[in-house]
PDB file of C-alpha atoms and ligand atoms in Angstrom:
ATOM      1  CA  MET R   1       0.000   0.000   0.000  1.00  0.00           C
ATOM      2  CA  ARG R   2       2.751   2.417   0.957  1.00  0.00           C
ATOM      3  CA  GLU R   3       4.463   1.818  -2.415  1.00  0.00           C
ATOM      4  CA  VAL R   4       1.226   2.528  -4.325  1.00  0.00           C
ATOM      5  CA  VAL R   5       0.804   5.780  -2.405  1.00  0.00           C
ATOM      6  CA  ARG R   6       4.482   6.739  -2.803  1.00  0.00           C
ATOM      7  CA  GLN R   7       4.208   6.512  -6.592  1.00  0.00           C
ATOM      8  CA  LYS R   8       1.375   9.063  -6.546  1.00  0.00           C
ATOM      9  CA  ILE R   9       3.278  11.815  -4.768  1.00  0.00           C
ATOM     10  CA  ILE R  10       5.347  14.458  -6.569  1.00  0.00           C
ATOM     11  CA  PHE R  11       7.471  16.762  -4.438  1.00  0.00           C
ATOM     12  CA  ALA R  12       7.933  20.321  -5.803  1.00  0.00           C
ATOM     13  CA  LEU R  13      11.664  21.035  -5.559  1.00  0.00           C
ATOM     14  CA  ASP R  14      11.229  24.806  -5.395  1.00  0.00           C
ATOM     15  CA  VAL R  15      14.636  25.426  -3.855  1.00  0.00           C
ATOM     16  CA  ALA R  16      17.505  27.769  -4.697  1.00  0.00           C
ATOM     17  CA  THR R  17      20.615  25.582  -4.481  1.00  0.00           C
ATOM     18  CA  LEU R  18      21.812  22.171  -5.642  1.00  0.00           C
ATOM     19  CA  GLU R  19      22.745  21.364  -2.038  1.00  0.00           C
ATOM     20  CA  GLU R  20      19.100  21.726  -1.077  1.00  0.00           C
ATOM     21  CA  VAL R  21      18.113  19.611  -4.075  1.00  0.00           C
ATOM     22  CA  ARG R  22      20.379  16.809  -2.858  1.00  0.00           C
ATOM     23  CA  ARG R  23      19.244  17.156   0.731  1.00  0.00           C
ATOM     24  CA  PHE R  24      15.519  16.924  -0.124  1.00  0.00           C
ATOM     25  CA  VAL R  25      16.000  14.029  -2.536  1.00  0.00           C
ATOM     26  CA  GLY R  26      17.942  12.140   0.123  1.00  0.00           C
ATOM     27  CA  LEU R  27      15.245  12.828   2.727  1.00  0.00           C
ATOM     28  CA  LEU R  28      12.235  12.060   0.534  1.00  0.00           C
ATOM     29  CA  LYS R  29      13.208   9.570  -2.173  1.00  0.00           C
ATOM     30  CA  ASN R  30      11.688   6.657  -0.290  1.00  0.00           C
ATOM     31  CA  ARG R  31       8.534   8.654   0.339  1.00  0.00           C
ATOM     32  CA  VAL R  32       7.686  10.168  -3.087  1.00  0.00           C
ATOM     33  CA  GLY R  33       7.650   8.919  -6.668  1.00  0.00           C
ATOM     34  CA  LEU R  34       8.896  12.030  -8.474  1.00  0.00           C
ATOM     35  CA  PHE R  35      10.726  15.288  -7.861  1.00  0.00           C
ATOM     36  CA  LYS R  36       9.450  18.298  -9.791  1.00  0.00           C
ATOM     37  CA  VAL R  37      12.175  20.513 -11.266  1.00  0.00           C
ATOM     38  CA  GLY R  38      10.561  23.789 -12.275  1.00  0.00           C
ATOM     39  CA  LEU R  39      11.464  26.941 -14.147  1.00  0.00           C
ATOM     40  CA  GLU R  40      13.346  28.643 -11.330  1.00  0.00           C
ATOM     41  CA  LEU R  41      15.662  25.742 -10.590  1.00  0.00           C
ATOM     42  CA  PHE R  42      16.186  24.905 -14.256  1.00  0.00           C
ATOM     43  CA  THR R  43      16.926  28.506 -15.189  1.00  0.00           C
ATOM     44  CA  ALA R  44      19.526  28.659 -12.437  1.00  0.00           C
ATOM     45  CA  PHE R  45      21.249  25.308 -12.925  1.00  0.00           C
ATOM     46  CA  GLY R  46      19.998  23.768 -16.188  1.00  0.00           C
ATOM     47  CA  PRO R  47      20.451  20.003 -16.664  1.00  0.00           C
ATOM     48  CA  GLU R  48      22.665  19.920 -13.544  1.00  0.00           C
ATOM     49  CA  ALA R  49      19.477  20.204 -11.487  1.00  0.00           C
ATOM     50  CA  VAL R  50      18.025  17.132 -13.172  1.00  0.00           C
ATOM     51  CA  LYS R  51      21.284  15.228 -12.778  1.00  0.00           C
ATOM     52  CA  ALA R  52      21.541  16.146  -9.095  1.00  0.00           C
ATOM     53  CA  VAL R  53      18.135  14.549  -8.471  1.00  0.00           C
ATOM     54  CA  GLN R  54      19.064  11.458 -10.451  1.00  0.00           C
ATOM     55  CA  GLU R  55      22.457  11.073  -8.758  1.00  0.00           C
ATOM     56  CA  GLU R  56      20.714  11.038  -5.390  1.00  0.00           C
ATOM     57  CA  GLY R  57      18.382   8.303  -6.616  1.00  0.00           C
ATOM     58  CA  GLY R  58      15.277  10.358  -7.504  1.00  0.00           C
ATOM     59  CA  ASP R  59      13.173  10.489 -10.676  1.00  0.00           C
ATOM     60  CA  VAL R  60      12.264  13.800 -12.333  1.00  0.00           C
ATOM     61  CA  PHE R  61       9.147  15.620 -13.506  1.00  0.00           C
ATOM     62  CA  LEU R  62      10.575  18.436 -15.655  1.00  0.00           C
ATOM     63  CA  ASP R  63       8.014  21.226 -15.257  1.00  0.00           C
ATOM     64  CA  LEU R  64       9.079  23.721 -17.943  1.00  0.00           C
ATOM     65  CA  LYS R  65       5.653  24.093 -19.600  1.00  0.00           C
ATOM     66  CA  LEU R  66       7.075  24.178 -23.128  1.00  0.00           C
ATOM     67  CA  HIS R  67       5.305  26.513 -25.568  1.00  0.00           C
ATOM     68  CA  ASP R  68       6.723  27.315 -29.020  1.00  0.00           C
ATOM     69  CA  ILE R  69       6.413  26.202 -32.648  1.00  0.00           C
ATOM     70  CA  PRO R  70       6.059  22.429 -33.163  1.00  0.00           C
ATOM     71  CA  ASN R  71       9.631  21.802 -34.309  1.00  0.00           C
ATOM     72  CA  THR R  72      11.168  23.708 -31.396  1.00  0.00           C
ATOM     73  CA  VAL R  73       9.062  22.036 -28.713  1.00  0.00           C
ATOM     74  CA  ALA R  74       9.618  18.599 -30.239  1.00  0.00           C
ATOM     75  CA  ARG R  75      13.382  19.161 -30.232  1.00  0.00           C
ATOM     76  CA  ALA R  76      13.362  20.421 -26.632  1.00  0.00           C
ATOM     77  CA  ALA R  77      11.315  17.363 -25.693  1.00  0.00           C
ATOM     78  CA  GLU R  78      13.909  15.154 -27.353  1.00  0.00           C
ATOM     79  CA  GLU R  79      16.520  16.678 -25.055  1.00  0.00           C
ATOM     80  CA  ALA R  80      14.265  15.952 -22.076  1.00  0.00           C
ATOM     81  CA  VAL R  81      14.096  12.295 -23.141  1.00  0.00           C
ATOM     82  CA  LYS R  82      17.889  12.219 -23.399  1.00  0.00           C
ATOM     83  CA  LEU R  83      18.123  13.660 -19.884  1.00  0.00           C
ATOM     84  CA  GLY R  84      16.090  10.678 -18.725  1.00  0.00           C
ATOM     85  CA  VAL R  85      13.193  12.561 -17.155  1.00  0.00           C
ATOM     86  CA  THR R  86      10.135  10.495 -16.247  1.00  0.00           C
ATOM     87  CA  MET R  87       7.584  13.237 -16.924  1.00  0.00           C
ATOM     88  CA  PHE R  88       7.519  16.660 -18.588  1.00  0.00           C
ATOM     89  CA  ASN R  89       4.894  19.117 -19.779  1.00  0.00           C
ATOM     90  CA  LEU R  90       3.884  21.559 -22.491  1.00  0.00           C
ATOM     91  CA  HIS R  91       1.126  24.136 -22.986  1.00  0.00           C
ATOM     92  CA  ALA R  92      -1.951  22.773 -24.764  1.00  0.00           C
ATOM     93  CA  PRO R  93      -2.728  26.200 -26.328  1.00  0.00           C
ATOM     94  CA  GLY R  94       0.472  25.633 -28.357  1.00  0.00           C
ATOM     95  CA  GLY R  95      -1.878  23.647 -30.571  1.00  0.00           C
ATOM     96  CA  MET R  96      -2.642  20.211 -31.894  1.00  0.00           C
ATOM     97  CA  GLU R  97       0.288  20.075 -34.302  1.00  0.00           C
ATOM     98  CA  MET R  98       2.793  21.040 -31.620  1.00  0.00           C
ATOM     99  CA  MET R  99       1.474  18.411 -29.211  1.00  0.00           C
ATOM    100  CA  ARG R 100       1.305  15.733 -31.893  1.00  0.00           C
ATOM    101  CA  ALA R 101       4.845  16.441 -33.156  1.00  0.00           C
ATOM    102  CA  THR R 102       6.186  16.317 -29.597  1.00  0.00           C
ATOM    103  CA  ALA R 103       4.474  13.042 -28.695  1.00  0.00           C
ATOM    104  CA  GLN R 104       5.692  11.483 -31.921  1.00  0.00           C
ATOM    105  CA  ARG R 105       9.265  12.696 -31.488  1.00  0.00           C
ATOM    106  CA  CYS R 106       9.369  11.374 -27.926  1.00  0.00           C
ATOM    107  CA  ARG R 107       8.136   7.956 -28.988  1.00  0.00           C
ATOM    108  CA  ASN R 108      10.738   7.773 -31.749  1.00  0.00           C
ATOM    109  CA  ILE R 109      13.691   8.925 -29.687  1.00  0.00           C
ATOM    110  CA  ALA R 110      12.788   6.761 -26.675  1.00  0.00           C
ATOM    111  CA  GLU R 111      12.603   3.745 -28.954  1.00  0.00           C
ATOM    112  CA  LYS R 112      15.889   4.621 -30.609  1.00  0.00           C
ATOM    113  CA  LEU R 113      17.640   5.039 -27.242  1.00  0.00           C
ATOM    114  CA  ASN R 114      15.826   2.034 -25.768  1.00  0.00           C
ATOM    115  CA  ARG R 115      14.507   4.155 -22.903  1.00  0.00           C
ATOM    116  CA  PRO R 116      11.043   4.248 -21.349  1.00  0.00           C
ATOM    117  CA  GLN R 117       8.852   6.953 -22.858  1.00  0.00           C
ATOM    118  CA  PRO R 118       8.342   9.879 -20.538  1.00  0.00           C
ATOM    119  CA  ILE R 119       4.801  10.755 -19.518  1.00  0.00           C
ATOM    120  CA  ILE R 120       3.875  13.954 -21.374  1.00  0.00           C
ATOM    121  CA  LEU R 121       1.382  16.268 -19.695  1.00  0.00           C
ATOM    122  CA  ALA R 122      -0.444  19.277 -21.063  1.00  0.00           C
ATOM    123  CA  VAL R 123      -1.150  22.424 -19.108  1.00  0.00           C
ATOM    124  CA  THR R 124      -4.611  23.587 -20.200  1.00  0.00           C
ATOM    125  CA  ILE R 125      -5.419  27.004 -18.711  1.00  0.00           C
ATOM    126  CA  LEU R 126      -3.086  28.298 -16.009  1.00  0.00           C
ATOM    127  CA  THR R 127      -4.900  28.353 -12.691  1.00  0.00           C
ATOM    128  CA  SER R 128      -3.778  31.967 -12.239  1.00  0.00           C
ATOM    129  CA  LEU R 129      -6.127  33.007 -15.090  1.00  0.00           C
ATOM    130  CA  ASP R 130      -9.816  33.662 -14.524  1.00  0.00           C
ATOM    131  CA  GLU R 131     -12.576  34.433 -16.995  1.00  0.00           C
ATOM    132  CA  GLU R 132     -11.757  38.143 -17.016  1.00  0.00           C
ATOM    133  CA  ASN R 133      -8.101  37.405 -17.845  1.00  0.00           C
ATOM    134  CA  LEU R 134      -9.153  35.078 -20.659  1.00  0.00           C
ATOM    135  CA  LYS R 135     -11.388  37.776 -22.105  1.00  0.00           C
ATOM    136  CA  GLU R 136      -8.417  40.170 -22.107  1.00  0.00           C
ATOM    137  CA  ILE R 137      -6.472  37.849 -24.372  1.00  0.00           C
ATOM    138  CA  GLY R 138      -9.483  37.299 -26.589  1.00  0.00           C
ATOM    139  CA  TRP R 139     -10.639  33.892 -25.394  1.00  0.00           C
ATOM    140  CA  ILE R 140     -14.355  33.547 -24.898  1.00  0.00           C
ATOM    141  CA  GLY R 141     -16.110  31.049 -22.688  1.00  0.00           C
ATOM    142  CA  PRO R 142     -15.970  29.749 -19.144  1.00  0.00           C
ATOM    143  CA  VAL R 143     -12.555  28.596 -17.934  1.00  0.00           C
ATOM    144  CA  SER R 144     -13.983  25.202 -16.983  1.00  0.00           C
ATOM    145  CA  GLU R 145     -15.107  24.553 -20.562  1.00  0.00           C
ATOM    146  CA  GLN R 146     -11.786  25.626 -22.035  1.00  0.00           C
ATOM    147  CA  VAL R 147      -9.958  23.319 -19.640  1.00  0.00           C
ATOM    148  CA  VAL R 148     -11.947  20.258 -20.656  1.00  0.00           C
ATOM    149  CA  HIS R 149     -11.784  21.168 -24.342  1.00  0.00           C
ATOM    150  CA  LEU R 150      -7.992  21.532 -24.221  1.00  0.00           C
ATOM    151  CA  ALA R 151      -7.615  18.307 -22.239  1.00  0.00           C
ATOM    152  CA  GLU R 152      -9.544  16.474 -24.922  1.00  0.00           C
ATOM    153  CA  LEU R 153      -7.466  18.081 -27.662  1.00  0.00           C
ATOM    154  CA  ALA R 154      -4.274  17.015 -25.889  1.00  0.00           C
ATOM    155  CA  GLN R 155      -5.546  13.474 -25.615  1.00  0.00           C
ATOM    156  CA  LYS R 156      -6.344  13.388 -29.343  1.00  0.00           C
ATOM    157  CA  ALA R 157      -2.800  14.606 -30.051  1.00  0.00           C
ATOM    158  CA  GLY R 158      -1.322  11.635 -28.167  1.00  0.00           C
ATOM    159  CA  ILE R 159      -0.488  13.481 -24.935  1.00  0.00           C
ATOM    160  CA  ASP R 160      -0.717  11.267 -21.832  1.00  0.00           C
ATOM    161  CA  GLY R 161      -2.463  13.561 -19.374  1.00  0.00           C
ATOM    162  CA  VAL R 162      -2.918  17.022 -17.921  1.00  0.00           C
ATOM    163  CA  VAL R 163      -2.000  19.156 -14.968  1.00  0.00           C
ATOM    164  CA  ALA R 164      -5.387  19.955 -13.436  1.00  0.00           C
ATOM    165  CA  SER R 165      -6.456  21.972 -10.414  1.00  0.00           C
ATOM    166  CA  PRO R 166      -8.484  20.178  -7.722  1.00  0.00           C
ATOM    167  CA  GLN R 167     -11.677  21.715  -9.156  1.00  0.00           C
ATOM    168  CA  GLU R 168     -11.022  20.299 -12.626  1.00  0.00           C
ATOM    169  CA  ILE R 169     -10.283  16.666 -11.750  1.00  0.00           C
ATOM    170  CA  ILE R 170     -13.798  15.278 -12.048  1.00  0.00           C
ATOM    171  CA  SER R 171     -14.741  16.975 -15.326  1.00  0.00           C
ATOM    172  CA  VAL R 172     -11.437  16.043 -17.011  1.00  0.00           C
ATOM    173  CA  ARG R 173     -11.745  12.468 -15.790  1.00  0.00           C
ATOM    174  CA  GLN R 174     -15.312  12.254 -17.128  1.00  0.00           C
ATOM    175  CA  ARG R 175     -14.334  13.589 -20.540  1.00  0.00           C
ATOM    176  CA  CYS R 176     -10.971  11.860 -21.003  1.00  0.00           C
ATOM    177  CA  GLY R 177     -11.531   8.483 -19.365  1.00  0.00           C
ATOM    178  CA  PRO R 178      -9.689   6.371 -16.810  1.00  0.00           C
ATOM    179  CA  ARG R 179      -6.335   6.016 -18.571  1.00  0.00           C
ATOM    180  CA  PHE R 180      -5.600   9.736 -18.968  1.00  0.00           C
ATOM    181  CA  HIS R 181      -3.114  10.895 -16.306  1.00  0.00           C
ATOM    182  CA  ILE R 182      -4.248  13.712 -14.014  1.00  0.00           C
ATOM    183  CA  VAL R 183      -1.607  15.534 -11.958  1.00  0.00           C
ATOM    184  CA  THR R 184      -2.947  17.939  -9.338  1.00  0.00           C
ATOM    185  CA  PRO R 185      -1.123  20.736  -7.496  1.00  0.00           C
ATOM    186  CA  GLY R 186      -2.760  22.947  -4.884  1.00  0.00           C
ATOM    187  CA  ILE R 187      -2.606  20.185  -2.281  1.00  0.00           C
ATOM    188  CA  ARG R 188      -2.717  21.048   1.384  1.00  0.00           C
ATOM    189  CA  PRO R 189      -2.580  18.224   3.930  1.00  0.00           C
ATOM    190  CA  ALA R 190      -5.379  18.032   6.470  1.00  0.00           C
ATOM    191  CA  PHE R 191      -2.795  18.884   9.157  1.00  0.00           C
ATOM    192  CA  ALA R 192      -1.748  22.181   7.480  1.00  0.00           C
ATOM    193  CA  ALA R 193      -3.347  25.392   8.707  1.00  0.00           C
ATOM    194  CA  PRO R 194      -5.624  26.748   5.957  1.00  0.00           C
ATOM    195  CA  GLY R 195      -5.023  30.007   4.026  1.00  0.00           C
ATOM    196  CA  GLN R 196      -1.337  30.382   4.863  1.00  0.00           C
ATOM    197  CA  ASP R 197      -0.061  30.994   1.335  1.00  0.00           C
ATOM    198  CA  ASP R 198      -1.082  31.859  -2.231  1.00  0.00           C
ATOM    199  CA  GLN R 199      -2.908  28.602  -3.026  1.00  0.00           C
ATOM    200  CA  LYS R 200      -6.586  29.519  -2.935  1.00  0.00           C
ATOM    201  CA  ARG R 201      -8.476  26.510  -4.243  1.00  0.00           C
ATOM    202  CA  VAL R 202      -6.971  23.619  -2.361  1.00  0.00           C
ATOM    203  CA  MET R 203      -7.802  20.014  -1.549  1.00  0.00           C
ATOM    204  CA  THR R 204      -6.214  17.497   0.754  1.00  0.00           C
ATOM    205  CA  ALA R 205      -4.164  14.784  -0.908  1.00  0.00           C
ATOM    206  CA  LYS R 206      -6.779  12.204  -0.054  1.00  0.00           C
ATOM    207  CA  GLU R 207      -9.627  14.297  -1.491  1.00  0.00           C
ATOM    208  CA  ALA R 208      -7.723  14.857  -4.748  1.00  0.00           C
ATOM    209  CA  ILE R 209      -6.956  11.166  -5.182  1.00  0.00           C
ATOM    210  CA  THR R 210     -10.520  10.202  -4.300  1.00  0.00           C
ATOM    211  CA  ALA R 211     -11.751  12.698  -6.929  1.00  0.00           C
ATOM    212  CA  GLY R 212      -9.595  10.926  -9.530  1.00  0.00           C
ATOM    213  CA  ALA R 213      -6.100  12.466  -9.507  1.00  0.00           C
ATOM    214  CA  ASP R 214      -3.350   9.963 -10.364  1.00  0.00           C
ATOM    215  CA  TYR R 215      -0.611  12.144  -8.894  1.00  0.00           C
ATOM    216  CA  ILE R 216      -0.563  15.018  -6.443  1.00  0.00           C
ATOM    217  CA  VAL R 217       2.079  17.761  -6.312  1.00  0.00           C
ATOM    218  CA  ILE R 218       3.054  19.010  -2.892  1.00  0.00           C
ATOM    219  CA  GLY R 219       5.713  21.550  -1.974  1.00  0.00           C
ATOM    220  CA  ARG R 220       5.586  24.061   0.843  1.00  0.00           C
ATOM    221  CA  PRO R 221       3.628  22.098   3.464  1.00  0.00           C
ATOM    222  CA  VAL R 222       6.484  19.576   3.419  1.00  0.00           C
ATOM    223  CA  ARG R 223       9.418  21.737   2.386  1.00  0.00           C
ATOM    224  CA  LEU R 224       8.824  24.308   5.105  1.00  0.00           C
ATOM    225  CA  ALA R 225       7.971  21.810   7.833  1.00  0.00           C
ATOM    226  CA  GLN R 226      10.438  21.487  10.657  1.00  0.00           C
ATOM    227  CA  ASP R 227      10.812  17.801   9.851  1.00  0.00           C
ATOM    228  CA  PRO R 228      10.031  17.353   6.120  1.00  0.00           C
ATOM    229  CA  ALA R 229      10.362  13.564   6.202  1.00  0.00           C
ATOM    230  CA  ALA R 230       7.878  13.321   9.082  1.00  0.00           C
ATOM    231  CA  ALA R 231       5.508  15.735   7.304  1.00  0.00           C
ATOM    232  CA  MET R 232       5.615  13.596   4.158  1.00  0.00           C
ATOM    233  CA  ASP R 233       4.945  10.497   6.276  1.00  0.00           C
ATOM    234  CA  ARG R 234       1.817  12.232   7.561  1.00  0.00           C
ATOM    235  CA  VAL R 235       0.709  12.964   3.983  1.00  0.00           C
ATOM    236  CA  ILE R 236       1.246   9.282   3.117  1.00  0.00           C
ATOM    237  CA  ALA R 237      -0.729   8.224   6.183  1.00  0.00           C
ATOM    238  CA  GLU R 238      -3.586  10.588   5.235  1.00  0.00           C
ATOM    239  CA  ILE R 239      -3.799   9.076   1.761  1.00  0.00           C
ATOM    240  CA  SER R 240      -3.468   5.496   2.982  1.00  0.00           C
TER     241      SER R 240
HETATM  242  O1  C5P L   1       4.330  24.778  -2.492  1.00  0.00           O
HETATM  243  P1  C5P L   1       3.145  24.240  -3.218  1.00  0.00           P
HETATM  244  O2  C5P L   1       2.619  22.933  -2.636  1.00  0.00           O
HETATM  245  O3  C5P L   1       2.066  25.258  -3.451  1.00  0.00           O
HETATM  246  O4  C5P L   1       3.747  23.842  -4.646  1.00  0.00           O
HETATM  247  C1  C5P L   1       2.963  23.535  -5.743  1.00  0.00           C
HETATM  248  C2  C5P L   1       3.825  23.433  -6.972  1.00  0.00           C
HETATM  249  O5  C5P L   1       2.985  23.189  -8.094  1.00  0.00           O
HETATM  250  C3  C5P L   1       4.631  24.689  -7.284  1.00  0.00           C
HETATM  251  O6  C5P L   1       5.867  24.273  -7.874  1.00  0.00           O
HETATM  252  C4  C5P L   1       3.779  25.414  -8.292  1.00  0.00           C
HETATM  253  O7  C5P L   1       4.520  26.188  -9.190  1.00  0.00           O
HETATM  254  C5  C5P L   1       3.122  24.239  -9.038  1.00  0.00           C
HETATM  255  N1  C5P L   1       1.848  24.564  -9.646  1.00  0.00           N
HETATM  256  C6  C5P L   1       0.771  25.062  -8.954  1.00  0.00           C
HETATM  257  N2  C5P L   1      -0.403  25.340  -9.596  1.00  0.00           N
HETATM  258  C7  C5P L   1      -0.512  25.128 -10.898  1.00  0.00           C
HETATM  259  C8  C5P L   1       0.548  24.615 -11.629  1.00  0.00           C
HETATM  260  C9  C5P L   1       1.736  24.353 -10.954  1.00  0.00           C
HETATM  261  O8  C5P L   1       0.843  25.239  -7.751  1.00  0.00           O
HETATM  262  N3  C5P L   1      -1.655  25.368 -11.495  1.00  0.00           N
END
């Protein structure tokens, strides 16, 4: 049971140094399935950040949210495959052709290198955007509809899943079926005091998984805890 739960947890490595990367991977690698390397860490250290996680025995979700013309994203994705990341993501509004070209390129290169194919996720609509913000950039329609529409488009393009907020899990699952991966940030453990940071629409890990998330992303409630390993054990116990 613990192993099943472990595989579902992604720890957000939002830290500023490679020493901290190594420290957190050492502390948490037996407690989480993936370590998320995001824009800040990758901009600072590049592939060294990914390698630091791997050298300490962790697997990587490369969260760079790629968005460019099809050829450029496909080539960047090829580099991600070569780095040996387990999961990475791109922006669905980059379009069908961009998603399709990327999925295809990843399949080809993984086969050629005899490596497992990474899980490719699409970001639909950033959770920082509301209806008013969408209108500003000329997109009409409720955010919730756009999210499900883009998730479906990603699925048709051969993308494996989406990053979805707690509120979007059920509708994406209904539209895209049981095999589509759903990764959900905005997780706050039941033991965390509510409203302490910028995450507004939150769920507990257990609620998100019960709603249909395959993976949950958790950062600050564990990273800032006095004893991060013990905090992650509490998250695991909540889910179990
Ligand atoms: O610290 P916290 O648990 O809020 O970390 C959540 C992680 O998930 C952060 O790295 C954040 O950038 C990312 N994320 C998010 N909401 C999204 C997409 C990504 O919180 N919609």
